[in-house]
Coordinates of C-alpha atoms in Angstrom, one line a residue:
X1 CA 120.3 101.4 133.0
X2 CA 118.8 104.9 131.8
X3 CA 114.8 105.3 132.1
X4 CA 112.8 107.8 130.0
X5 CA 109.2 108.0 130.7
X6 CA 106.8 109.8 128.3
X7 CA 103.6 111.3 128.8
X8 CA 101.7 111.1 125.7
X9 CA 99.1 113.8 124.5
X10 CA 97.5 115.3 121.3
X11 CA 99.8 117.9 120.4
X12 CA 103.1 117.2 123.0
X13 CA 104.7 115.0 124.9
X14 CA 106.0 115.7 128.3
X15 CA 109.4 113.7 129.0
X16 CA 111.4 112.3 132.1
X17 CA 115.0 110.8 132.3
X18 CA 116.4 109.2 135.0
X19 CA 119.3 106.2 135.8
X20 CA 119.0 103.3 138.2
X21 CA 120.9 105.1 140.6
X22 CA 117.7 107.4 141.1
X23 CA 120.0 110.5 139.2
X24 CA 117.7 112.9 137.3
X25 CA 119.4 113.3 133.9
X26 CA 116.5 115.4 132.3
X27 CA 113.8 117.1 134.5
X28 CA 110.7 117.2 132.6
X29 CA 110.9 118.6 129.5
X30 CA 108.3 118.8 126.5
X31 CA 108.2 118.1 122.9
X32 CA 105.9 118.9 120.3
X33 CA 104.1 116.0 118.6
X34 CA 106.2 116.8 115.4
X35 CA 109.2 115.3 113.5
X36 CA 111.4 118.2 115.0
X37 CA 110.3 117.2 118.6
X38 CA 111.2 113.6 118.0
X39 CA 114.3 114.2 116.8
X40 CA 115.0 116.5 120.0
X41 CA 114.0 113.7 122.1
X42 CA 116.1 111.2 120.7
X43 CA 119.0 113.7 120.9
X44 CA 118.3 114.4 124.6
X45 CA 118.6 110.5 125.1
X46 CA 121.9 110.4 123.3
X47 CA 123.3 113.4 125.4
X48 CA 122.1 111.4 128.7
X49 CA 123.4 108.1 127.8
X50 CA 126.6 106.4 126.8
X51 CA 126.9 103.4 124.4
X52 CA 127.3 100.8 127.3
X53 CA 123.9 102.2 128.8
X54 CA 120.7 100.0 128.4
X55 CA 117.9 102.1 127.7
X56 CA 114.3 101.6 128.4
X57 CA 111.7 104.3 126.8
X58 CA 108.2 103.6 128.5
X59 CA 104.9 105.4 127.2
X60 CA 101.1 104.5 128.4
X61 CA 99.0 103.2 125.8
X62 CA 96.7 106.1 124.7
X63 CA 95.4 104.6 121.3
X64 CA 96.3 106.6 118.3
X65 CA 98.0 109.5 120.1
X66 CA 101.3 107.4 121.0
X67 CA 101.3 105.4 117.4
X68 CA 103.3 107.6 115.7
X69 CA 106.2 108.3 118.5
X70 CA 105.8 104.5 119.6
X71 CA 107.0 104.0 115.8
X72 CA 109.6 106.2 115.9
X73 CA 111.2 104.8 118.8
X74 CA 111.3 101.4 117.4
X75 CA 112.4 102.7 114.0
X76 CA 115.5 103.8 116.0
X77 CA 116.1 100.6 118.0
X78 CA 115.2 101.8 121.5
X79 CA 113.6 99.7 123.8
X80 CA 109.9 100.7 124.3
X81 CA 107.4 99.7 126.7
X82 CA 103.9 100.4 126.6
X83 CA 102.4 100.4 129.8
X84 CA 98.9 100.3 131.3
X85 CA 97.4 103.5 132.3
X86 CA 95.9 101.7 135.5
X87 CA 98.9 100.4 136.4
X88 CA 101.0 103.7 136.1
X89 CA 98.0 105.2 138.2
X90 CA 98.1 102.4 141.2
X91 CA 102.3 103.0 140.9
X92 CA 101.7 106.5 141.3
X93 CA 99.8 106.1 144.5
X94 CA 102.2 103.8 145.8
X95 CA 104.8 106.6 145.3
X96 CA 102.7 109.0 147.6
X97 CA 103.2 111.8 145.4
X98 CA 100.7 114.0 147.2
X99 CA 98.1 112.4 144.7
X100 CA 99.4 114.9 142.1
X101 CA 98.6 114.0 138.7
X102 CA 100.3 116.2 136.1
X103 CA 101.9 115.5 132.6
X104 CA 105.3 116.0 134.0
X105 CA 104.6 113.7 137.4
X106 CA 103.1 111.0 134.9
X107 CA 106.2 111.0 132.8
X108 CA 108.5 110.7 136.1
X109 CA 106.1 107.9 137.1
X110 CA 106.5 105.9 134.1
X111 CA 110.4 106.3 134.1
X112 CA 110.6 105.3 137.8
X113 CA 108.4 102.2 136.9
X114 CA 110.1 100.9 134.2
X115 CA 113.3 100.8 136.7
X116 CA 111.2 99.2 139.2
X117 CA 109.5 96.5 137.3
X118 CA 111.7 94.2 135.9
X119 CA 109.1 91.7 134.7
X120 CA 107.9 94.3 132.2
X121 CA 108.3 93.3 128.3
X122 CA 109.3 95.7 125.8
X123 CA 107.2 96.1 122.8
X124 CA 108.3 94.6 119.4
X125 CA 108.0 95.6 115.5
X126 CA 105.9 92.8 115.2
X127 CA 103.3 94.0 117.8
X128 CA 103.3 97.4 116.3
X129 CA 102.9 95.8 112.5
X130 CA 100.0 93.6 114.1
X131 CA 98.3 97.2 115.5
X132 CA 98.8 98.6 112.3
X133 CA 97.6 95.8 110.4
X134 CA 94.1 95.7 113.2
X135 CA 93.6 99.5 112.2
X136 CA 93.9 98.8 108.3
X137 CA 91.3 95.8 109.0
X138 CA 88.8 97.9 111.1
X139 CA 88.9 100.7 108.7
X140 CA 88.4 98.1 105.4
X141 CA 85.5 96.6 107.5
X142 CA 84.0 100.2 108.1
X143 CA 84.5 101.2 104.3
X144 CA 82.6 97.8 103.4
X145 CA 79.7 98.8 105.2
X146 CA 79.8 102.2 104.0
X147 CA 79.7 101.0 100.7
X148 CA 76.9 98.2 100.8
X149 CA 74.9 101.0 102.6
X150 CA 75.4 103.4 99.5
X151 CA 74.6 100.2 97.3
X152 CA 71.4 100.1 98.9
X153 CA 70.4 103.6 98.7
X154 CA 71.3 103.4 94.7
X155 CA 69.3 100.2 94.5
X156 CA 66.3 101.9 96.6
X157 CA 66.4 105.5 94.3
X158 CA 66.5 103.5 90.9
X159 CA 63.6 101.2 92.1
X160 CA 61.6 104.7 92.6
X161 CA 62.9 106.6 89.5
X162 CA 63.5 104.2 87.3
X163 CA 62.6 100.7 88.4
X164 CA 62.7 99.1 84.7
X165 CA 66.4 99.6 84.4
X166 CA 67.5 96.9 86.7
X167 CA 66.4 94.3 84.4
X168 CA 68.1 95.5 81.4
X169 CA 71.4 95.7 82.6
X170 CA 73.8 93.0 84.4
X171 CA 73.9 95.0 87.6
X172 CA 73.2 98.6 88.7
X173 CA 76.3 98.9 90.3
X174 CA 78.6 99.3 87.3
X175 CA 80.6 102.3 86.0
X176 CA 78.2 102.6 82.9
X177 CA 75.0 102.5 85.0
X178 CA 76.6 104.6 88.0
X179 CA 77.9 107.4 84.6
X180 CA 74.2 107.2 83.4
X181 CA 72.3 108.2 86.9
X182 CA 75.2 110.7 87.7
X183 CA 74.1 112.7 84.5
X184 CA 70.3 111.8 83.9
X185 CA 69.0 110.3 87.5
X186 CA 65.6 109.5 86.7
X187 CA 63.4 107.9 83.8
X188 CA 62.3 111.2 82.8
X189 CA 65.7 112.7 82.1
X190 CA 66.7 109.7 80.4
X191 CA 63.4 109.7 78.2
X192 CA 64.0 113.3 77.3
X193 CA 68.0 112.7 76.5
X194 CA 68.7 112.4 72.8
X195 CA 69.4 109.4 71.7
X196 CA 72.8 110.3 70.2
X197 CA 74.2 111.6 73.6
X198 CA 72.7 108.7 75.6
X199 CA 74.5 106.3 73.5
X200 CA 77.7 108.0 73.7
X201 CA 77.6 108.2 77.5
X202 CA 76.9 104.5 77.5
X203 CA 79.8 103.5 75.5
X204 CA 82.3 105.6 76.9
X205 CA 81.4 104.5 80.6
X206 CA 81.2 100.9 79.8
X207 CA 84.2 101.0 77.1
X208 CA 82.3 100.1 74.2
X209 CA 80.2 97.1 75.8
X210 CA 77.0 99.5 75.4
X211 CA 76.2 100.7 72.1
X212 CA 73.4 102.4 70.3
X213 CA 71.1 99.0 70.8
X214 CA 71.5 99.5 74.8
X215 CA 71.1 103.0 74.2
X216 CA 67.6 102.6 72.5
X217 CA 66.3 100.0 74.9
X218 CA 67.0 102.2 78.0
X219 CA 65.2 105.3 76.3
X220 CA 62.1 103.1 75.4
X221 CA 61.9 101.6 78.8
X222 CA 62.3 105.1 80.3
X223 CA 59.4 106.5 78.1
X224 CA 57.1 103.9 79.6
X225 CA 58.2 104.0 83.2
X226 CA 56.3 104.1 85.8
X227 CA 58.9 105.3 88.1
X228 CA 58.4 109.1 89.8
X229 CA 59.4 111.9 88.1
X230 CA 60.0 114.1 91.1
X231 CA 63.4 113.1 93.3
X232 CA 61.7 115.1 96.2
X233 CA 58.9 111.9 96.4
X234 CA 62.0 109.8 96.9
X235 CA 63.5 111.5 99.7

């Protein structure tokens, strides 16, 4: 049995390799958090092992810092274990390492813990991809919330600058309305726009759905609008 301990950090990872006889095979080396660094680690593991050896690689759960190297290890078929930092801390104290906590000591602790705790279960591709899916789901949820807030802001500004517009269109949140408001953000600007320009703007943004009739309706409504003429008043 060969055990590899990795202490994960943002820009680099400290590693330690020993076997089940307690022999140190690689004493505290550091790799950068890059693909070259990952390849160096893999090469070091291969240099310290034989095809008959059973290899365990362990690292602490450190959130997104460990995500890339974890994926690399799994992709290369290495049995990888993700350890709870609280457990490794307790194990380090049980070894009486003079209460020393350094990156290299942590890497050695992880390697030793893998050899001593036979009940540990390896991390799987399924668990890795589940975490990836959870991360993407959280990201999507955040973006949906952000989009909802932006839509509320648009609706609020339209209510102040050109409240009549909402009754003329199927929804404020369409490409044609956004294109209109991006160039002509209020009733005052729309009322002063040339009809041909307004018609072309709407037709292009709506892909022909809105034409001259809609341009006339929007311009006439803008000329009689009660909307504020100043963006500063709406902030």
